[in-house]
Tab-separated table of C-alpha atoms and ligand atoms in Angstrom:
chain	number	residue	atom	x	y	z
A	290	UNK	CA	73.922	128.783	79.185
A	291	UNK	CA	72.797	128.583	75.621
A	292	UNK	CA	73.147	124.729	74.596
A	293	UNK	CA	74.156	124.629	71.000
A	294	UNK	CA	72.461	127.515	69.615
A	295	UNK	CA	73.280	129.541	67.034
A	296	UNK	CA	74.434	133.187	68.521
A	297	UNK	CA	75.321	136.379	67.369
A	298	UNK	CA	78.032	138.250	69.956
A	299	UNK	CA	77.969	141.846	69.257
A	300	UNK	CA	80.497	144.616	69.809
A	301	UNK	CA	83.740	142.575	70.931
A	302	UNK	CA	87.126	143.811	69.775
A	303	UNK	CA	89.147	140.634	68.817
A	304	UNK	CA	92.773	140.204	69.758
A	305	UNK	CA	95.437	137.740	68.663
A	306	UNK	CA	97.845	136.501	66.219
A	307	UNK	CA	95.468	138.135	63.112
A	308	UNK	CA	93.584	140.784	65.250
A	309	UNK	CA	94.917	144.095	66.919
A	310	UNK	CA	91.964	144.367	69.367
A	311	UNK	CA	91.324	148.120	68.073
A	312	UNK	CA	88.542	146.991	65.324
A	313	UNK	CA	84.820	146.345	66.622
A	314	UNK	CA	83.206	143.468	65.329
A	315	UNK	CA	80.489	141.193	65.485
A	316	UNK	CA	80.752	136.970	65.701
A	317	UNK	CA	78.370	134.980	64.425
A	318	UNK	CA	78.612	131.205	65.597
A	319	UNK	CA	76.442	128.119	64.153
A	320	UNK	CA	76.853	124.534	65.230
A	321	UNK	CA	79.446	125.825	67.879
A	322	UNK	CA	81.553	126.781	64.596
A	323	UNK	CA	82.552	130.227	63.942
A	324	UNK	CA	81.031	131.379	60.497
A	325	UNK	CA	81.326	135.061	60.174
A	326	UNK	CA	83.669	138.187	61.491
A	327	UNK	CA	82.692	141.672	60.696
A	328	UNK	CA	81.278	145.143	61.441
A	329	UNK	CA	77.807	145.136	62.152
A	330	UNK	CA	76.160	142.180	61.558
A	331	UNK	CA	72.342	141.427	61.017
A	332	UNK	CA	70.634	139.064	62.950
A	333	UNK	CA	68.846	136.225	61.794
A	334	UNK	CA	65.871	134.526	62.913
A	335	UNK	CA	66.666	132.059	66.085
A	336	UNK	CA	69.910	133.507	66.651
A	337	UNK	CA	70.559	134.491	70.215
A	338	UNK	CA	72.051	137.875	70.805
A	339	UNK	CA	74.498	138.747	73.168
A	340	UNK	CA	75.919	141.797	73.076
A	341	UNK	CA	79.321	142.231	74.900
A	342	UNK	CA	79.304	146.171	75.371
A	343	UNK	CA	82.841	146.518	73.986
A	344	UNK	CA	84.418	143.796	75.401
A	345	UNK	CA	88.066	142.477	73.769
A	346	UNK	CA	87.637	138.485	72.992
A	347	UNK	CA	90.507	135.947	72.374
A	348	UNK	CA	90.945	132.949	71.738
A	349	UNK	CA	90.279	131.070	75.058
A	350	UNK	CA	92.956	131.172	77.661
A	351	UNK	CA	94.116	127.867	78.814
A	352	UNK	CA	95.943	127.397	82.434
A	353	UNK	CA	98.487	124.714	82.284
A	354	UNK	CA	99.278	124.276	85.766
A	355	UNK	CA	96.356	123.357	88.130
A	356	UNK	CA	95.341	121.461	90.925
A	357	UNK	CA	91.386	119.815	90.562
A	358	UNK	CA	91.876	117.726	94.034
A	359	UNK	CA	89.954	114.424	92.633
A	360	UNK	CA	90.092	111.877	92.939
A	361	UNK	CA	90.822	112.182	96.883
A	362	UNK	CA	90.830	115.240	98.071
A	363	UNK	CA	87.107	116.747	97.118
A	364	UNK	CA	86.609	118.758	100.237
A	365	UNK	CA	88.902	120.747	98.249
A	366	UNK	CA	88.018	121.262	94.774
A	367	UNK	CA	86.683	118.552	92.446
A	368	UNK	CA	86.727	118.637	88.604
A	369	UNK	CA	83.951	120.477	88.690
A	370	UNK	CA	84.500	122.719	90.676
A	371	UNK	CA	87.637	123.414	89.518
A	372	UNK	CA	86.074	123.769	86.073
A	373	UNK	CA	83.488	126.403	87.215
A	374	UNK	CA	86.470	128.854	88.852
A	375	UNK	CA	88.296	128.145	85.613
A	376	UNK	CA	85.184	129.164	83.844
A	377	UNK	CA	85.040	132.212	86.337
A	378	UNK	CA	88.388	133.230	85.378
A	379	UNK	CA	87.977	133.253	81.596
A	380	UNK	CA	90.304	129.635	80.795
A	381	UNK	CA	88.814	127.281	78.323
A	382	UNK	CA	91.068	125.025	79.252
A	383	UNK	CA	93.174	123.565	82.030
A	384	UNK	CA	95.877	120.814	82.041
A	385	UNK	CA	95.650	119.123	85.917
A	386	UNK	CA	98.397	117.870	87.906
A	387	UNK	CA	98.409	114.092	88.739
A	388	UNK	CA	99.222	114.581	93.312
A	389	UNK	CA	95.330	113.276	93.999
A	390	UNK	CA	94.891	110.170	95.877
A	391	UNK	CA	94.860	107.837	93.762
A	392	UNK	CA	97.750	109.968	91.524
A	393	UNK	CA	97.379	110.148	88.270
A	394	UNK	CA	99.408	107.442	87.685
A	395	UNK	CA	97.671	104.858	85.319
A	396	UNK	CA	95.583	105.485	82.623
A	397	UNK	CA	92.237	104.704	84.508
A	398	UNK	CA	92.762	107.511	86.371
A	399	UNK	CA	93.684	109.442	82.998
A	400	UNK	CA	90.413	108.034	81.889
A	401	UNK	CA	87.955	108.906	85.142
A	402	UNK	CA	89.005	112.676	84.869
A	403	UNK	CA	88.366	113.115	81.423
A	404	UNK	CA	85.275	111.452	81.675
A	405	UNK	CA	84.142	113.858	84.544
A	406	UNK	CA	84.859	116.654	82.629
A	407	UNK	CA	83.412	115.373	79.466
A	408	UNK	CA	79.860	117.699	79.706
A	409	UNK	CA	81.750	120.580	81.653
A	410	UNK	CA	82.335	123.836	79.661
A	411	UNK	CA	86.443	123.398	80.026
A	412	UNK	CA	88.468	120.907	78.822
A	413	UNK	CA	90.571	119.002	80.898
A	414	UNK	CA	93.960	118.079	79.926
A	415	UNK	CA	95.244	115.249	82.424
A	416	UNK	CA	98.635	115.288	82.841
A	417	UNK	CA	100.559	111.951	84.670
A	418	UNK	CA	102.539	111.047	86.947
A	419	UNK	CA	106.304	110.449	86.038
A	420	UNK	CA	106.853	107.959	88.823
A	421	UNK	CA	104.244	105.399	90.366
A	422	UNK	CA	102.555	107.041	93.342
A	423	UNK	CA	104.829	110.281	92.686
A	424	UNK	CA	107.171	108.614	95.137
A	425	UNK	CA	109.919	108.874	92.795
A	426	UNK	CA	111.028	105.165	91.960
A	427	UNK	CA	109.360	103.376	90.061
A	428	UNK	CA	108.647	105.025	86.327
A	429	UNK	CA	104.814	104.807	85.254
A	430	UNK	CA	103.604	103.470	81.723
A	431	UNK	CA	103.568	107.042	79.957
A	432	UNK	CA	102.884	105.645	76.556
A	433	UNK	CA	99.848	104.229	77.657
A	434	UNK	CA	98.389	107.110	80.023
A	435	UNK	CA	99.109	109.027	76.472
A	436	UNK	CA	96.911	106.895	74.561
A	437	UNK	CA	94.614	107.248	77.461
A	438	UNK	CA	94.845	111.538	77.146
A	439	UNK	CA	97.834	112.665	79.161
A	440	UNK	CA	99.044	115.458	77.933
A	441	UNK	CA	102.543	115.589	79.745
A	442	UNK	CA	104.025	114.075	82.868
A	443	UNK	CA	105.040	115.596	85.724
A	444	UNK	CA	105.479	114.201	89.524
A	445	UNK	CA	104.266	117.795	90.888
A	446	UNK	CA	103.014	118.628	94.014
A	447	UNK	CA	106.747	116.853	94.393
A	448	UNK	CA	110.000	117.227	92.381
A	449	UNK	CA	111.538	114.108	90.412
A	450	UNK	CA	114.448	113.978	92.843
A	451	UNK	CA	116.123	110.987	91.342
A	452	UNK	CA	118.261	112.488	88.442
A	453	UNK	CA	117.829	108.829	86.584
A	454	UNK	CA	114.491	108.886	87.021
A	455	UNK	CA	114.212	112.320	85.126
A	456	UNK	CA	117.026	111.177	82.723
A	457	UNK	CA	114.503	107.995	81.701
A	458	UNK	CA	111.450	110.320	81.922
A	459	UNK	CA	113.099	112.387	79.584
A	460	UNK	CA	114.080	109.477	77.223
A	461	UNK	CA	110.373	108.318	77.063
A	462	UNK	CA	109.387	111.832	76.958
A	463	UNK	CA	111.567	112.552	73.381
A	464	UNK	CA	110.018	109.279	71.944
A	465	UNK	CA	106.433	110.126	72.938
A	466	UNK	CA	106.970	113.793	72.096
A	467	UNK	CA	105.513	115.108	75.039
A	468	UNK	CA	106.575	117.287	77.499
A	469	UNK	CA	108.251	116.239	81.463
A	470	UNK	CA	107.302	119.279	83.429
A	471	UNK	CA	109.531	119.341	86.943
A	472	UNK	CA	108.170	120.836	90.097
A	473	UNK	CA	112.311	122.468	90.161
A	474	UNK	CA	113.370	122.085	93.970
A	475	UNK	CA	116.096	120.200	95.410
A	476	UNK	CA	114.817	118.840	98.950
A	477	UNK	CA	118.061	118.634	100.620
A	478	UNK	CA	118.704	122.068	99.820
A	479	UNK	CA	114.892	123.218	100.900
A	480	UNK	CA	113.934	121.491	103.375
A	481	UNK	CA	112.237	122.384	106.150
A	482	UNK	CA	111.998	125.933	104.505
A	483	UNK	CA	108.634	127.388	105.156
A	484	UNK	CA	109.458	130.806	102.738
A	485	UNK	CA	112.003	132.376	100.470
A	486	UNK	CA	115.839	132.141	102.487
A	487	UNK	CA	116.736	135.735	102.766
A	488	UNK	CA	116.817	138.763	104.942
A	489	UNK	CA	113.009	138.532	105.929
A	490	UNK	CA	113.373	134.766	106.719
A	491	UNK	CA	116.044	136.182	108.696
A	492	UNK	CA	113.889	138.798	110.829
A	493	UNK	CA	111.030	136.534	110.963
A	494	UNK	CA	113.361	133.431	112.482
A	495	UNK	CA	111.462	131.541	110.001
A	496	UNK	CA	113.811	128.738	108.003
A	497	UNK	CA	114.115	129.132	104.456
A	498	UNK	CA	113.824	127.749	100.815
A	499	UNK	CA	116.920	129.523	99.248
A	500	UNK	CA	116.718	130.539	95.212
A	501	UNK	CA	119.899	127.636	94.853
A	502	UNK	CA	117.509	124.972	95.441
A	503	UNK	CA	115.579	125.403	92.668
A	504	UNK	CA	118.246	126.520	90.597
A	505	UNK	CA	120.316	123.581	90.675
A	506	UNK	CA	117.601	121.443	89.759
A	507	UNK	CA	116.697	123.560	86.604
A	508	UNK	CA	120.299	123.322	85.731
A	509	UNK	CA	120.216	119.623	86.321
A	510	UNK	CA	117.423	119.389	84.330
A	511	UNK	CA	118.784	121.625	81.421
A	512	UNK	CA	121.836	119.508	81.367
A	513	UNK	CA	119.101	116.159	81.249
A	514	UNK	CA	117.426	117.519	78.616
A	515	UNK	CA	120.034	118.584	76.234
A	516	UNK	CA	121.596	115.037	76.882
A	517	UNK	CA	118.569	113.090	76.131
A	518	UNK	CA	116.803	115.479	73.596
A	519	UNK	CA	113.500	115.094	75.770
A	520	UNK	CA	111.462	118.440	76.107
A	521	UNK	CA	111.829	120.065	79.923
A	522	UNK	CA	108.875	122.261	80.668
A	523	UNK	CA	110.176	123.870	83.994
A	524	UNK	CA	107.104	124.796	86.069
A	525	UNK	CA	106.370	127.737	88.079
A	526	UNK	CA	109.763	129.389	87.638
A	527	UNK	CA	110.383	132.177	90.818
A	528	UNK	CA	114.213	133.167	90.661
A	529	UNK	CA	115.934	135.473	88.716
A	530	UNK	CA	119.047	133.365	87.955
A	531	UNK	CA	116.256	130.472	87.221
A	532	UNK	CA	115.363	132.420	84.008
A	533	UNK	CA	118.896	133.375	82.906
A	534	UNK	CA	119.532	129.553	82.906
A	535	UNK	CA	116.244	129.380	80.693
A	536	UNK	CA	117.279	132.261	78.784
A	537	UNK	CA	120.515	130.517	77.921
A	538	UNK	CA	119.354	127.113	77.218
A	539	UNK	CA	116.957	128.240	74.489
A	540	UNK	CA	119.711	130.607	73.201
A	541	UNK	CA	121.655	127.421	72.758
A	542	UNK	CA	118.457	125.514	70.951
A	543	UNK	CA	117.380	123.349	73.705
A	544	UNK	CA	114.001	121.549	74.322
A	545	UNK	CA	113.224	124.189	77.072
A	546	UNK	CA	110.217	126.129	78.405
A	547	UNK	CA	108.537	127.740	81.328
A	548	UNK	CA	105.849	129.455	82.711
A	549	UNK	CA	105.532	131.699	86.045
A	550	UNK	CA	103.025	132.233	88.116
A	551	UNK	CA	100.875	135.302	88.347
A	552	UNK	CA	101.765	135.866	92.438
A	553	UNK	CA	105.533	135.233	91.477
A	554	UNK	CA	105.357	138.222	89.413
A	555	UNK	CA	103.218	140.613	91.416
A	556	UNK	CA	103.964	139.669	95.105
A	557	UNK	CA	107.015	139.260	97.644
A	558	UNK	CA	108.517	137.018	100.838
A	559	UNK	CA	108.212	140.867	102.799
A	560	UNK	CA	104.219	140.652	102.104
A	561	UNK	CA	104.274	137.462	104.783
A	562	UNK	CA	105.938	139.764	107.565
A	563	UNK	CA	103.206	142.499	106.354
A	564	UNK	CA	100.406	140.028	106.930
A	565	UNK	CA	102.031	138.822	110.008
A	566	UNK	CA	101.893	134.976	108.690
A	567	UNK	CA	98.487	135.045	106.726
A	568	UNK	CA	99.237	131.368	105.298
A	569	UNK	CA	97.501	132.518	101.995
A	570	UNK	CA	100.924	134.066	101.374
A	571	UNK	CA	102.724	130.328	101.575
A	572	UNK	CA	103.305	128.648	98.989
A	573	UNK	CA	106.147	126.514	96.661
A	574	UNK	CA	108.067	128.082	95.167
A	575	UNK	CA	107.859	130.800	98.009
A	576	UNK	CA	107.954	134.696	97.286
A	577	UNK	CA	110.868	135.635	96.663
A	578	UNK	CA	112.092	139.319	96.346
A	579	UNK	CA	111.144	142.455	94.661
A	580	UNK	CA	114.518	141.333	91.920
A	581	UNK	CA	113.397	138.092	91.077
A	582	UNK	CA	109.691	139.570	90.743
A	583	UNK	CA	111.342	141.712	88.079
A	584	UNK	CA	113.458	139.012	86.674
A	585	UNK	CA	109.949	137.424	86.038
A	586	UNK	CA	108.310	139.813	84.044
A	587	UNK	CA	111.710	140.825	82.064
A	588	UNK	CA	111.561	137.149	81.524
A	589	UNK	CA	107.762	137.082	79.947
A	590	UNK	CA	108.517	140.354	78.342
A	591	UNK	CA	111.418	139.110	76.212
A	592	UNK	CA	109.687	135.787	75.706
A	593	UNK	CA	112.107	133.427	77.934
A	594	UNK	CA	108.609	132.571	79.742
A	595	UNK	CA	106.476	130.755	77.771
A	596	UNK	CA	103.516	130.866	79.605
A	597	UNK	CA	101.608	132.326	82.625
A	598	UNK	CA	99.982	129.099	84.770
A	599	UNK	CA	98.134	129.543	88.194
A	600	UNK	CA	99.006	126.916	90.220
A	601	UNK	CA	95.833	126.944	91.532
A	602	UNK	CA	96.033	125.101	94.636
A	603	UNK	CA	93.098	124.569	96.535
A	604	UNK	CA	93.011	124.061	100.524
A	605	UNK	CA	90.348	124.333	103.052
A	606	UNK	CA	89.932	127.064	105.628
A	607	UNK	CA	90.591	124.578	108.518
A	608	UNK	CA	93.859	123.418	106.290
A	609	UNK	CA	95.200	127.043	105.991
A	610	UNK	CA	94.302	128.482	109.834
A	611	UNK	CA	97.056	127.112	111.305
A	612	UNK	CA	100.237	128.039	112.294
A	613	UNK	CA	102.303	129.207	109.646
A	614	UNK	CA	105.319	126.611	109.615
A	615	UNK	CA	101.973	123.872	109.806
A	616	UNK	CA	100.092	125.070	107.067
A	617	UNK	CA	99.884	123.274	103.338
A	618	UNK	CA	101.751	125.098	100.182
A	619	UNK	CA	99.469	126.766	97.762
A	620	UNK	CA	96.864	129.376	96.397
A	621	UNK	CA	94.055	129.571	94.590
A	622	UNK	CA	94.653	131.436	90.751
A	623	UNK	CA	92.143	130.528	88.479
A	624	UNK	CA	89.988	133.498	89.155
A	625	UNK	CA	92.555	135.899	90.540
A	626	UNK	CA	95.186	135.496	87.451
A	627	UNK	CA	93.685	137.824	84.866
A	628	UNK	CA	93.345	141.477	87.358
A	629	UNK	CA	96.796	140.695	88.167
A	630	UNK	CA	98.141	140.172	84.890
A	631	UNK	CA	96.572	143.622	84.233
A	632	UNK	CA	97.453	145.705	86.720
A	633	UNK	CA	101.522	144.166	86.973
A	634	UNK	CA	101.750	143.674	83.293
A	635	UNK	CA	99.427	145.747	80.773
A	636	UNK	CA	98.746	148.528	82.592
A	637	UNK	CA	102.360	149.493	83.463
A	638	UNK	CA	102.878	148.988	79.620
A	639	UNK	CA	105.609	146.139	80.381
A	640	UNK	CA	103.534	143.824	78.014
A	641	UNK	CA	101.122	144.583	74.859
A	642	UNK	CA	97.470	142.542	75.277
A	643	UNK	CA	98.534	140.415	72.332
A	644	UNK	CA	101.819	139.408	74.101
A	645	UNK	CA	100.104	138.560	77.286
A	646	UNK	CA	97.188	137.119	74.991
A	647	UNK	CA	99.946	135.114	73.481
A	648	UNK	CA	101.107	133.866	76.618
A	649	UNK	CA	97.592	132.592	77.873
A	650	UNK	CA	96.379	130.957	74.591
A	651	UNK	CA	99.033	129.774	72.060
A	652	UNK	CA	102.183	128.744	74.053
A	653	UNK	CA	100.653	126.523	76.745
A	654	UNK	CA	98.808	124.758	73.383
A	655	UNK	CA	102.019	124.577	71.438
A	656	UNK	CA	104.349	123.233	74.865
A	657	UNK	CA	101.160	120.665	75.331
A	658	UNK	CA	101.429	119.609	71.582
A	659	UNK	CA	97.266	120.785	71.681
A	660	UNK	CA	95.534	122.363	68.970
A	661	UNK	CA	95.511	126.701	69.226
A	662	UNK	CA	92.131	127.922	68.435
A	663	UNK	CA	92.316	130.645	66.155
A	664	UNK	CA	89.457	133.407	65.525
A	665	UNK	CA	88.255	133.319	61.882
A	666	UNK	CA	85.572	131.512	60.184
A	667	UNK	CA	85.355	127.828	59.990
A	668	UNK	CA	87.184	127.229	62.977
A	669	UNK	CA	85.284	125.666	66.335
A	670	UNK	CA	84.242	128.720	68.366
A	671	UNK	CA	86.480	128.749	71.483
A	672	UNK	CA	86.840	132.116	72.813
A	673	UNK	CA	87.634	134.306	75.821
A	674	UNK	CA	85.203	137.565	76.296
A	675	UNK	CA	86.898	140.187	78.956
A	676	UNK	CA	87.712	143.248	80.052
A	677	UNK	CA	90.946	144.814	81.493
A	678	UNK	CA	89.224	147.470	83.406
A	679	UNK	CA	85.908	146.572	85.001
A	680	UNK	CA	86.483	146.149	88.731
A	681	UNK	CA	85.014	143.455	91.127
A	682	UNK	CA	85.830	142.311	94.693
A	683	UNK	CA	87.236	139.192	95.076
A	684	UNK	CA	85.219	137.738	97.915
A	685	UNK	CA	83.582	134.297	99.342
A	686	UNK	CA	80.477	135.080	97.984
A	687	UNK	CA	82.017	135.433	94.249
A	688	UNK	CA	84.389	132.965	94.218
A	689	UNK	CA	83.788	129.802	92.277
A	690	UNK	CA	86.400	127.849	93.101
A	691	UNK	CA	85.670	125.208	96.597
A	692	UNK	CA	88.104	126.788	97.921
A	693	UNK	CA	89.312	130.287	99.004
A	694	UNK	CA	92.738	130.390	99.946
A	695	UNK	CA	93.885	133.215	98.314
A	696	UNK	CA	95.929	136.398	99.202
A	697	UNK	CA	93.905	138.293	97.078
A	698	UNK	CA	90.611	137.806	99.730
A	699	UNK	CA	88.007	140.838	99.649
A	700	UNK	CA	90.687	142.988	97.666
A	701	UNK	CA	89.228	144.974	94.903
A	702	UNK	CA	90.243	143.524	91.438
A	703	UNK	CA	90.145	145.274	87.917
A	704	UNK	CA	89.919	143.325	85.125
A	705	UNK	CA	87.892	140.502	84.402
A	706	UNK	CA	86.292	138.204	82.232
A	707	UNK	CA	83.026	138.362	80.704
A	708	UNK	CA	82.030	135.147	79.550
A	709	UNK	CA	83.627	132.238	77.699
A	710	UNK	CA	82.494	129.895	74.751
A	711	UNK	CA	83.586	126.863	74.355
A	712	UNK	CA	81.908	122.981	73.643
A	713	UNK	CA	79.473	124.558	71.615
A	714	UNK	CA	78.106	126.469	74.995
A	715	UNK	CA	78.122	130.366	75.804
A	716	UNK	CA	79.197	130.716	79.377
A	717	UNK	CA	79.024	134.311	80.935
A	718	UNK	CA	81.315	134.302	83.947
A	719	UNK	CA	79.016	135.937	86.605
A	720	UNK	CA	76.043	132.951	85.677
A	721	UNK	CA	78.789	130.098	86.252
A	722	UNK	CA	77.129	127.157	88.076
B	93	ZN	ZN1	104.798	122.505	91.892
């Protein structure tokens, strides 16, 4: 790590909103601040060099849905942690999800997870609970976990059930301007289900989630959010008729967004019968089919979705080896995200780098109300170095992240990123720690 030192990166090919990523360039960054953009630049004395051997940089990704674990649940991931896979994976940035024990449901809690993050590499975006405890009655003080540095408020982990409760989160939410992000699943409809409701659930004898029960609650919400003017930010969308509701709500003007996760656009309920119940293949929302997979990246490709997000979910070996109706909801994305956002989306050609680029740096900052770092000269350096073809396995031993849950275990993954700056601090991904 290079503390605050003024650095030269050579041969990067910048991509974004003012860069095509097809021009080879040098960056030359003082004070953390980025003073200088062009072809071949000299170094100066006490400048570090770093040469990036023709790596694209960005401006740095930020991951809007995660799961750090702490306070409460550290055997799984802890803010550090958490910050070191994000690191790993090439995100600046990551906005956290408030299910820890305590939840992130006052502001000290707000508070105590920006202040461990404070000297990490990534900033940490709390975002709060909706409801005290997430147990969906009793509404939490939003306007002062804002003031404390809550970014948005969510009750995830868990859906807000109670359609008042969302109607008065929503209310608060227009007046704070600030997003309510809804885990979209309605429990009476889902419950027990332990993977997508269809014709493998079927075979399997497995019960299932069905596509309705998260569609009614993104149409409730819709409806909640055109009514109160609040902004919905519909997480980890999965069906197909989930994004035509999406589709149709920002047609009409409305305060609406999503994002999808990288598995829920690469990966399918019949990979669970495949693995013959590998629980790293369990998760809410469950996979669904190989049509709402393509819903999903029609959906990114034609801008409905906003945003990719991991829901990087942490569990424990012991947590995960059970049986599969037993085992916790969730996967580990932070590192995996980027190889499979190449090989589903760029490589097929379904999505230019500066879409996907777009995807992973300006619209989670814009839904979040955050500041988008931009490449150009006196602007704080915060930047994404990577490639989209330099392969690496995705074992144990390189994963940065507490835990490993992932479906993606000792698979060979292309694409990957090469370092990323940020706080005033070059962090090269494979020296992480
Ligand atoms: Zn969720």
């Amino acid at each position: 790590m290079n503390e605050e030192r003024d650095l030269l990166i050579r041969n990067v090919f910048p991509v974004g909103d003012s860069h095509d990523g097809t021009t080879n360039l040098d960056i030359r960054i003082t004070g953390g601040i980025i003073r200088d953009i062009s072809p071949q630049l000299d170094a100066r004395e006490g400048e570090t060099l770093y040469d990036a051997g023709g790596a694209f940089v960005s401006a740095g990704w930020m991951d809007m849905h995660v799961h750090l674990r702490e306070p409460g649940y550290e055997h799984k991931e802890t803010v550090r942690t958490g910050c070191e896979a994000a690191a790993a994976g090439g995100f600046t940035a990551v906005a956290c999800m408030p299910n820890t024990d305590p939840a992130i449901h006052t502001r000290d809690v707000v508070e105590f997870i920006k202040e461990k993050s404070r000297d990490l590499p990534v900033d940490v975006y709390p975002i709060g609970a909706v409801s005290r405890d997430r147990a969906g009655k009793a509404i939490t003080e939003m306007a002062d976990m804002k003031d404390g540095g809550a970014v948005a408020f969510s009750d995830d982990g868990d859906p807000v059930w109670d359609s008042r409760l969302m109607r008065t989160a929503l209310e608060y939410a227009a007046m704070l301007d600030v997003p309510v992000i809804n885990h979209e699943e309605d429990l009476a409809l889902s419950r027990p289900g332990h993977m997508h409701e269809g014709r493998v659930s079927t075979r399997l004898g497995l019960r299932g989630s069905p596509s309705i029960a998260e569609e009614v609650m993104i149409a409730r919400d819709i409806l909640l959010a055109e009514l109160t003017g609040g902004s919905l930010h519909v997480a980890h969308i999965s069906t197909r008729r989930g994004v035509s509701m999406v589709r149709e709500a920002k047609q009409r003007g409305l305060p609406v967004t999503t994002e999808v996760c990288p598995h829920h656009f690469d990966l399918t309920d019949e990979e669970i019968e495949r693995s013959a119940f590998d629980t790293n293949y369990k998760m809410h929302p469950p996979l669904r089919t190989a049509d709402d997979v393509e819903a999903m990246i029609e959906g990114l490709a034609d801008g409905t979705i906003d945003a990719i997000a991991t829901d990087h979910a942490p569990h424990s070996v012991d947590e995960k080896q059970v049986e599969f109706i037993y085992a916790p909801n969730g996967i580990i994305g932070l590192e995996t995200a980027w190889p499979v956002i190449c090989r589903r989306l760029l490589e097929p050609g379904r999505l230019t780098l500066p879409q996907i680029i777009g995807k992973l740096t300006t619209r989670p900052r814009e839904i979040l109300r955050l500041p988008v770092p931009l490449i150009e000269p006196g602007e704080p350096a915060n930047l994404t170095l990577f490639h989209t073809d330099r392969e690496w396995v995705c074992s144990r031993e390189n994963l940065r992240s507490r835990s490993s849950n992932t479906p993606y275990l000792n698979q060979i993954m292309k694409g990957r990123a090469l370092a990323i700056y940020n706080k005033g601090r070059l962090v090269p991904a494979d020296t992480v720690r």
